[in-house]
């Protein structure tokens, strides 16, 4: 019994050590929301998830992958595209959000329709405007593919390919997309300093924006109505479509402000193509408390640019798995 | 000599293996006794088959799909204290005869039991779970996270419009539409749980033929489903 307990303890310690080496973040980040005990991170599962993320095999006609709308160079969003793209040149209903720091989130999609990271990828896979696939067909395609048979074996110890394993592997890769190396982060760690303009912008940011875009994740993870008029073509009412609560009409998830340079256009429908347009909206008559001068606007933007994480977007571990996918 | 001995040893070994298996099954059964709970759907008192035409007065009905989750089978003593709960989740599907019989671990001291039609909120927010809860079973709303607790689809000429399809996908795990329902079976030795479609369809009207998200109408239909269950030995 004692031997068994010792072995269990040893296994637990090893697991914690492995997890820490695969998933680490600064001390000033809050506690994660994702329950790693139900999906222990491993190198082989992350690698499998990366492969699935970049492989168009997920779509019905093998033309669209997750990366199609979530490119690493765009902090896993789709820069310069207002709405997401799908199979047969179909256009989706929303602007593809960037993907990073997902372990801290407990709801997904702009309206919070999805309650767990593991279940999120079901939406694009089955949406007729995105990958348009059926789950049966997805598994059929994967089971026929020798590369995946081998990779599932390496990741799980046997070559069974099922949806649970597919979803959890994609989650594993997505969980490792951590943006934590911006100038702001270095500033927090005392490794860099802000210019006078950035400090002025930071102070203005704290006064006017930090209620919703709370540091250090730059979101409060809530749904807010920021007084956007409803798009008359898309008729997207946001969180209201999920809760049917009139208070939620035109409420959308507060996005993180990290990596803004790589993730334009902005808002749920990509209606603003640059940060000046965004700040003009917030300085408008609907926001009585915020009235920014041109200089203040530039100062705030200068601070926001310190949230860009170039190291994150260039991280080779996050990129297209050339050796495996093109072999 | 040694050949005979080897044969004898092999025969003994053979019987010993079976004897051990017998003992294992015997003790397992007595320590963890199991009983079958059988689900049935009936139309005009006969077991319903999918894709078969049934009539009630001048209307015809053809059931296309009938699937639901059964969870949290709980046993109680005379004082209504819960003494045992089967924590497994079962997916009952009329298209899969094997799924209609649930082998549930029972407690012999129990006097009555209950089961949940549907799944609790913890399961609904736990991410990917596999098995009966695998989204591949067609009982998961991807576009708005959550399981479908009860799915019934049928065709009927009961409405005076061109649409003869009825699709009810009932679910919801948080307020105001907490869709899971508990059904109480007052005697433990009753094992046939019958969903009486005559009772159910008699109360269906034509004001809404599609329910595919949590809603007030869905809640009312779920209440009707509970009332349409009958219990037989």
XYZ file of C-alpha atoms in Angstrom:
560
model
C 0.000 0.000 0.000
C 2.826 2.356 0.986
C 4.605 1.613 -2.270
C 1.421 2.340 -4.179
C 0.973 5.668 -2.387
C 4.591 6.607 -3.044
C 4.205 5.785 -6.718
C 0.977 7.837 -6.924
C 2.701 10.765 -5.221
C 5.693 10.468 -7.552
C 3.378 10.347 -10.584
C 1.525 13.435 -9.299
C 4.740 15.392 -8.780
C 6.035 14.426 -12.219
C 2.729 15.512 -13.770
C 2.832 18.900 -12.046
C 6.424 19.335 -13.213
C 5.558 18.433 -16.825
C 2.508 20.690 -16.808
C 4.518 23.612 -15.448
C 7.112 23.178 -18.159
C 4.418 23.156 -20.856
C 2.209 25.857 -19.396
C 3.671 28.727 -17.455
C 2.710 32.331 -16.990
C 3.761 35.385 -14.968
C 2.853 35.588 -11.287
C 0.712 38.676 -11.832
C -1.673 36.719 -14.101
C -4.811 35.514 -12.302
C -5.624 31.868 -11.644
C -6.646 29.873 -14.714
C -10.242 28.733 -15.221
C -9.532 25.623 -17.294
C -9.544 22.370 -15.315
C -6.247 20.775 -16.361
C -6.872 17.728 -14.148
C -9.409 16.514 -16.727
C -7.074 17.048 -19.660
C -3.472 16.700 -18.500
C -1.131 18.467 -20.866
C 1.415 16.388 -22.706
C 3.799 17.208 -25.528
C 2.350 14.582 -27.839
C -1.244 15.728 -27.276
C -0.304 19.374 -27.830
C 1.460 18.365 -31.040
C -1.602 16.388 -32.162
C -3.791 19.390 -31.362
C -1.488 21.647 -33.362
C -1.724 19.277 -36.318
C -5.540 19.207 -36.128
C -5.658 22.994 -35.785
C -3.704 23.531 -39.001
C -5.174 20.676 -41.032
C -8.073 21.428 -43.435
C -9.125 17.794 -42.954
C -11.512 19.191 -40.339
C -13.737 20.747 -43.030
C -16.135 18.819 -45.253
C -14.151 19.458 -48.439
C -10.709 19.678 -46.795
C -10.253 23.320 -47.764
C -10.635 25.207 -44.480
C -8.655 24.734 -41.299
C -8.891 26.542 -37.959
C -5.884 28.528 -39.125
C -7.849 29.858 -42.111
C -9.474 32.339 -39.732
C -6.976 32.149 -36.859
C -3.531 32.800 -38.269
C -0.523 32.824 -35.904
C 0.830 35.991 -37.539
C -2.403 37.758 -36.626
C -2.370 36.589 -33.010
C -4.678 33.819 -34.263
C -7.282 36.165 -35.735
C -7.946 37.098 -39.377
C -6.448 40.519 -39.962
C -8.085 42.743 -42.560
C -11.163 40.512 -42.849
C -14.360 41.871 -41.369
C -16.107 38.510 -41.173
C -14.822 34.945 -41.015
C -14.504 32.876 -44.178
C -15.760 29.341 -44.740
C -15.998 26.582 -47.317
C -17.040 27.527 -50.870
C -16.195 31.182 -50.172
C -19.023 31.483 -47.689
C -18.893 34.426 -45.335
C -19.659 33.980 -41.648
C -21.585 36.233 -39.310
C -18.818 37.512 -37.079
C -15.264 38.776 -37.018
C -12.925 35.929 -36.052
C -11.594 36.688 -32.560
C -7.902 36.280 -31.726
C -6.916 33.178 -29.756
C -4.635 33.537 -26.749
C -4.808 33.193 -22.977
C -7.798 30.879 -23.371
C -7.151 29.008 -20.117
C -8.399 32.097 -18.281
C -11.766 32.100 -20.025
C -14.906 30.271 -19.001
C -17.057 31.243 -21.973
C -16.285 31.410 -25.660
C -17.599 33.094 -28.816
C -18.502 36.791 -28.949
C -21.850 36.077 -27.292
C -20.562 33.504 -24.789
C -22.590 30.758 -26.448
C -20.003 28.099 -25.636
C -19.312 27.233 -22.015
C -16.096 25.203 -22.275
C -12.971 25.371 -24.409
C -13.211 21.651 -25.266
C -16.599 22.192 -26.899
C -15.723 25.368 -28.793
C -14.225 23.705 -31.852
C -17.526 21.888 -32.463
C -18.988 25.209 -33.634
C -16.692 25.974 -36.594
C -16.424 22.291 -37.537
C -20.198 21.894 -37.915
C -21.250 25.437 -38.923
C -22.393 25.390 -42.557
C -20.779 28.829 -43.058
C -17.432 27.671 -41.729
C -16.184 24.073 -42.089
C -19.623 22.566 -42.810
C -18.585 19.107 -41.662
C -20.450 16.425 -39.747
C -18.830 14.838 -36.724
C -19.229 11.347 -38.209
C -17.475 12.406 -41.399
C -14.691 14.099 -39.473
C -13.934 10.911 -37.532
C -14.216 8.839 -40.725
C -11.585 11.025 -42.425
C -9.234 10.963 -39.461
C -9.518 7.186 -39.011
C -8.494 6.656 -42.640
C -5.391 8.784 -42.238
C -2.255 6.857 -41.230
C -0.564 10.006 -39.905
C -3.351 10.503 -37.412
C -3.496 6.834 -36.436
C 0.177 7.139 -35.481
C -0.230 10.485 -33.729
C -3.221 9.324 -31.661
C -1.205 6.260 -30.677
C 1.707 8.428 -29.588
C -0.560 10.789 -27.680
C -2.943 8.354 -25.985
C -1.140 5.017 -25.932
C -3.558 3.429 -28.405
C -4.752 4.447 -31.830
C -8.436 4.903 -30.966
C -9.677 8.051 -32.656
C -12.799 9.487 -31.090
C -14.346 12.904 -30.744
C -13.389 13.281 -27.096
C -9.716 12.875 -27.963
C -9.991 15.202 -30.972
C -11.622 17.972 -28.939
C -9.257 17.663 -25.991
C -6.178 17.652 -28.218
C -7.271 20.825 -29.987
C -7.832 22.366 -26.533
C -4.334 21.335 -25.476
C -2.750 23.212 -28.362
C -4.978 26.242 -27.863
C -4.206 26.323 -24.135
C -0.517 26.748 -24.902
C -1.181 29.946 -26.867
C -0.156 32.299 -24.099
C 0.544 35.951 -24.780
C 2.733 37.197 -21.927
C 5.775 38.846 -23.504
C 4.594 42.293 -24.540
C 6.368 45.500 -23.572
C 3.661 45.918 -20.924
C 4.628 42.535 -19.449
C 8.302 43.454 -19.390
C 7.326 46.750 -17.753
C 5.370 44.814 -15.103
C 8.398 42.667 -14.442
C 10.677 45.700 -14.201
C 12.578 44.648 -17.321
C 11.548 47.594 -19.523
C 10.212 51.091 -19.134
C 7.507 53.151 -20.816
C 8.140 56.389 -22.725
C 6.502 59.579 -21.419
C 3.793 59.255 -24.042
C 3.125 55.625 -23.082
C 2.917 56.603 -19.396
C 0.403 59.359 -20.222
C -1.575 56.834 -22.272
C -1.409 54.298 -19.448
C -2.815 56.815 -16.976
C -5.626 57.759 -19.363
C -6.297 54.083 -19.987
C -6.567 53.348 -16.264
C -8.987 56.259 -15.857
C -11.221 55.596 -18.857
C -10.920 52.020 -20.087
C -9.762 49.693 -17.306
C -13.222 49.116 -15.882
C -13.959 46.733 -18.724
C -10.429 46.060 -19.969
C -8.971 45.039 -16.637
C -5.238 44.420 -16.259
C -3.322 42.219 -16.773
C -5.577 40.260 -19.157
C -7.175 43.497 -20.415
C -10.705 42.152 -20.168
C -13.136 41.680 -17.312
C -14.493 38.563 -19.079
C -17.995 40.062 -18.989
C -20.497 40.925 -21.677
C -21.104 44.605 -22.214
C -23.201 46.793 -24.472
C -20.846 49.410 -25.923
C -23.629 51.252 -27.734
C -22.994 49.929 -31.195
C -25.973 50.133 -33.544
C -27.214 46.763 -34.685
C -25.859 45.754 -38.089
C -28.929 45.813 -40.333
C -27.645 42.993 -42.552
C -26.313 40.607 -39.919
C -28.982 41.456 -37.298
C -26.623 40.165 -34.628
C -28.057 41.012 -31.208
C -25.145 39.444 -29.299
C -25.691 37.822 -25.936
C -29.434 38.451 -26.153
C -29.674 35.672 -28.739
C -28.431 33.269 -26.061
C -30.104 34.477 -22.883
C -33.261 36.062 -24.390
C -32.827 38.645 -21.645
C -33.522 42.169 -22.947
C -30.717 43.533 -20.735
C -28.303 41.551 -22.890
C -29.415 43.079 -26.184
C -26.286 44.084 -28.156
C -23.982 42.879 -25.381
C -20.812 41.210 -26.552
C -17.826 39.706 -24.809
C -15.308 42.337 -23.711
C -12.222 41.448 -25.776
C -8.681 41.510 -24.484
C -6.702 44.465 -25.803
C -3.502 42.515 -26.180
C -2.063 42.280 -29.716
C -4.313 44.941 -31.238
C -1.852 45.730 -34.016
C -2.313 42.250 -35.434
C -6.055 41.819 -34.967
C -7.810 44.611 -36.873
C -10.585 45.197 -37.854
C -12.326 45.563 -34.513
C -15.703 44.820 -32.888
C -17.873 41.727 -33.347
C -18.589 42.589 -36.975
C -15.253 44.182 -37.778
C -16.879 47.551 -38.379
C -13.887 49.654 -37.231
C -10.767 49.254 -39.296
C -8.333 51.080 -36.988
C -7.877 52.179 -33.392
C -8.650 55.830 -34.171
C -12.146 54.780 -35.270
C -12.556 52.718 -32.107
C -11.532 55.554 -29.815
C -13.670 58.005 -31.778
C -16.645 55.755 -31.030
C -15.830 55.780 -27.308
C -15.351 59.553 -27.354
C -18.706 60.046 -29.021
C -21.937 61.438 -27.544
C -23.082 58.021 -26.284
C -20.235 57.983 -23.777
C -20.765 61.119 -21.708
C -17.937 60.370 -19.315
C -15.287 59.902 -21.990
C -14.238 62.825 -24.110
C -10.756 62.512 -25.498
C -8.720 65.164 -27.269
C -6.699 64.180 -30.306
C -3.513 64.201 -28.240
C -5.094 61.997 -25.567
C -6.276 59.593 -28.241
C -2.738 59.267 -29.576
C -1.385 58.802 -26.048
C -3.830 55.977 -25.350
C -3.005 54.278 -28.651
C 0.677 54.560 -27.840
C 0.005 52.690 -24.587
C -2.180 50.099 -26.327
C 0.669 49.313 -28.686
C 2.762 48.227 -25.683
C 0.372 45.262 -25.434
C 1.606 43.829 -28.734
C 3.430 40.553 -28.184
C 5.712 39.942 -31.125
C 7.365 36.997 -29.421
C 3.946 35.340 -29.236
C 3.086 35.771 -32.890
C 6.519 34.586 -34.011
C 6.756 31.649 -31.619
C 7.751 28.661 -33.800
C 6.015 26.236 -31.428
C 2.680 27.799 -32.345
C 3.183 27.741 -36.082
C 2.169 25.456 -38.931
C 3.700 22.000 -38.304
C 5.505 21.830 -41.625
C 7.404 18.629 -40.858
C 4.290 16.689 -39.952
C 1.509 18.161 -42.050
C 3.405 18.370 -45.327
C 5.340 15.118 -44.967
C 3.087 -41.065 -16.493
C 4.092 -37.441 -16.742
C 1.823 -37.040 -19.786
C -1.184 -38.256 -17.754
C -0.267 -35.974 -14.913
C -0.016 -33.009 -17.241
C -3.469 -33.783 -18.664
C -4.891 -34.081 -15.154
C -3.290 -30.798 -14.105
C -4.594 -29.062 -17.223
C -8.141 -30.358 -16.564
C -7.959 -29.227 -12.922
C -6.654 -25.843 -14.041
C -9.493 -25.527 -16.547
C -12.170 -26.247 -13.914
C -10.396 -24.091 -11.341
C -10.489 -21.114 -13.693
C -14.251 -21.545 -14.183
C -14.771 -22.057 -10.468
C -12.930 -18.791 -9.694
C -14.965 -16.968 -12.358
C -18.171 -18.397 -10.879
C -17.177 -17.250 -7.385
C -16.281 -13.802 -8.709
C -19.629 -13.393 -10.496
C -21.539 -14.826 -7.512
C -19.967 -12.437 -5.006
C -20.069 -9.462 -7.337
C -23.766 -10.040 -7.920
C -24.481 -10.296 -4.222
C -22.318 -7.395 -3.224
C -23.503 -5.179 -6.081
C -26.856 -6.603 -7.206
C -28.195 -5.276 -10.493
C -31.652 -5.012 -11.946
C -32.951 -4.214 -15.384
C -34.996 -1.103 -15.831
C -36.758 -1.261 -19.141
C -37.931 1.735 -21.105
C -40.708 1.442 -23.631
C -42.667 3.825 -25.798
C -46.223 2.770 -26.584
C -48.802 3.799 -29.103
C -52.324 2.428 -28.646
C -50.884 0.094 -25.994
C -48.377 -1.525 -28.326
C -44.617 -1.015 -28.383
C -43.853 1.857 -30.732
C -41.633 1.360 -33.726
C -39.876 4.143 -35.528
C -41.069 5.056 -39.049
C -44.364 3.169 -38.637
C -47.744 4.857 -39.144
C -50.060 5.010 -36.143
C -53.501 6.560 -36.005
C -55.460 8.382 -33.374
C -58.906 9.154 -34.721
C -58.466 10.867 -38.109
C -54.792 11.763 -37.632
C -51.755 9.720 -38.408
C -48.455 9.837 -36.550
C -45.056 8.539 -37.566
C -42.301 8.744 -34.979
C -38.894 9.436 -36.539
C -36.679 9.856 -33.485
C -37.049 9.299 -29.766
C -33.934 9.644 -27.608
C -33.402 10.842 -24.084
C -30.890 10.873 -21.276
C -31.530 9.046 -18.020
C -29.277 9.934 -15.114
C -29.053 10.002 -11.368
C -31.097 6.838 -10.678
C -31.611 7.152 -6.923
C -32.983 4.622 -4.441
C -34.782 5.544 -1.234
C -35.839 3.717 1.930
C -39.273 3.874 3.593
C -38.413 7.149 5.236
C -37.600 8.643 1.846
C -33.910 8.868 2.722
C -31.703 8.454 -0.299
C -29.614 5.346 0.240
C -27.923 4.860 -3.099
C -27.454 6.698 -6.373
C -26.334 5.222 -9.663
C -24.151 7.973 -11.070
C -23.960 6.592 -14.590
C -25.571 8.415 -17.488
C -27.648 6.372 -19.935
C -28.752 7.388 -23.408
C -32.058 5.698 -24.229
C -32.681 5.533 -27.978
C -35.683 3.855 -29.586
C -33.473 3.150 -32.572
C -31.105 1.108 -30.411
C -33.007 -1.733 -28.665
C -30.032 -2.478 -26.390
C -30.223 1.004 -24.926
C -33.823 0.491 -23.758
C -32.697 -1.850 -20.982
C -30.673 -0.240 -18.254
C -28.757 -2.472 -15.896
C -28.737 -0.412 -12.779
C -27.019 -1.302 -9.563
C -29.743 -1.486 -6.908
C -29.948 -1.450 -3.176
C -32.090 -4.263 -1.817
C -33.269 -2.226 1.133
C -34.777 0.437 -1.092
C -38.518 0.900 -1.378
C -38.790 3.383 -4.197
C -36.580 5.042 -6.742
C -36.382 8.053 -8.975
C -34.531 8.921 -12.134
C -33.747 12.131 -13.927
C -34.869 12.729 -17.466
C -31.903 14.738 -18.674
C -28.619 15.918 -17.260
C -27.603 18.241 -14.464
C -25.761 21.515 -14.919
C -22.407 20.095 -13.773
C -22.338 17.677 -16.706
C -23.402 20.472 -19.026
C -20.409 22.651 -18.164
C -17.787 19.908 -17.888
C -16.504 19.995 -21.453
C -15.855 16.879 -23.465
C -16.862 13.711 -21.608
C -17.161 10.931 -24.200
C -19.241 7.732 -23.963
C -23.012 8.339 -23.879
C -22.188 12.038 -23.564
C -20.162 12.203 -26.776
C -21.579 14.958 -29.022
C -21.433 12.399 -31.829
C -24.670 10.979 -30.342
C -26.508 14.016 -31.728
C -27.647 15.144 -28.300
C -25.452 18.229 -27.975
C -26.082 21.799 -29.065
C -22.739 22.981 -30.413
C -23.922 26.498 -31.270
C -25.143 27.115 -27.731
C -23.398 24.781 -25.310
C -25.585 22.249 -23.599
C -27.052 18.813 -23.946
C -30.437 17.995 -25.427
C -32.166 16.113 -22.624
C -35.038 14.739 -24.653
C -35.381 14.530 -28.418
C -38.573 13.517 -30.181
C -39.333 14.047 -33.851
C -42.415 12.893 -35.729
C -44.626 13.547 -38.732
C -48.354 14.046 -38.510
C -51.249 15.516 -40.461
C -52.750 16.950 -37.277
C -52.145 20.592 -38.254
C -54.013 22.296 -41.041
C -50.882 23.607 -42.705
C -48.332 22.219 -45.144
C -45.866 21.424 -42.434
C -46.311 17.919 -41.080
C -43.034 17.878 -39.143
C -42.667 18.165 -35.401
C -39.172 18.524 -33.958
C -38.780 18.877 -30.211
C -35.231 19.108 -28.885
C -35.586 19.865 -25.211
C -32.762 21.016 -22.984
C -31.394 23.816 -20.851
C -29.312 23.679 -17.707
C -29.619 27.120 -16.179
C -32.300 29.550 -15.158
C -34.860 30.351 -16.367
C -34.943 27.103 -18.351
C -33.632 24.341 -16.150
C -34.960 21.465 -18.166
C -33.971 18.320 -16.244
C -36.978 16.576 -14.719
C -37.077 14.015 -11.918
C -39.489 11.117 -12.247
C -40.435 9.211 -9.099
C -41.275 5.512 -9.283
C -43.092 4.681 -6.094
C -42.317 0.969 -5.968
C -38.868 -0.481 -6.468
C -40.065 -3.728 -8.046
C -41.662 -1.826 -10.925
C -39.194 -1.975 -13.766
C -41.100 -1.155 -16.932
C -41.158 2.563 -17.523
C -43.495 3.393 -20.353
C -43.659 6.615 -22.305
C -47.290 6.657 -23.419
C -47.351 8.471 -26.744
C -51.168 8.620 -26.851
C -51.140 10.592 -23.602
C -48.354 12.833 -24.872
C -49.627 13.536 -28.387
C -53.187 14.185 -27.216
C -51.932 17.343 -25.500
C -49.793 18.627 -28.371
C -51.206 21.486 -30.399
C -50.095 23.207 -33.565
C -48.966 26.544 -32.140
C -45.303 25.526 -32.220
C -43.975 22.578 -34.197
C -40.268 23.206 -33.693
C -38.435 23.607 -30.404
C -34.672 23.599 -30.770
C -33.425 25.736 -27.912
C -34.223 26.236 -24.226
C -37.621 27.949 -23.976
C -40.796 28.254 -21.899
C -42.662 26.113 -24.412
C -39.925 23.507 -24.072
C -40.350 23.539 -20.299
C -44.098 22.923 -20.676
C -43.488 20.062 -23.083
C -41.016 18.522 -20.617
C -43.651 18.667 -17.885
C -46.037 16.905 -20.247
C -43.446 14.215 -20.950
C -43.110 13.456 -17.234
C -46.883 13.141 -16.951
C -46.911 10.783 -19.924
C -44.785 8.171 -18.168
C -46.506 5.089 -16.780
C -45.041 2.369 -14.622
C -45.657 -1.362 -14.895
C -44.186 -4.494 -13.341
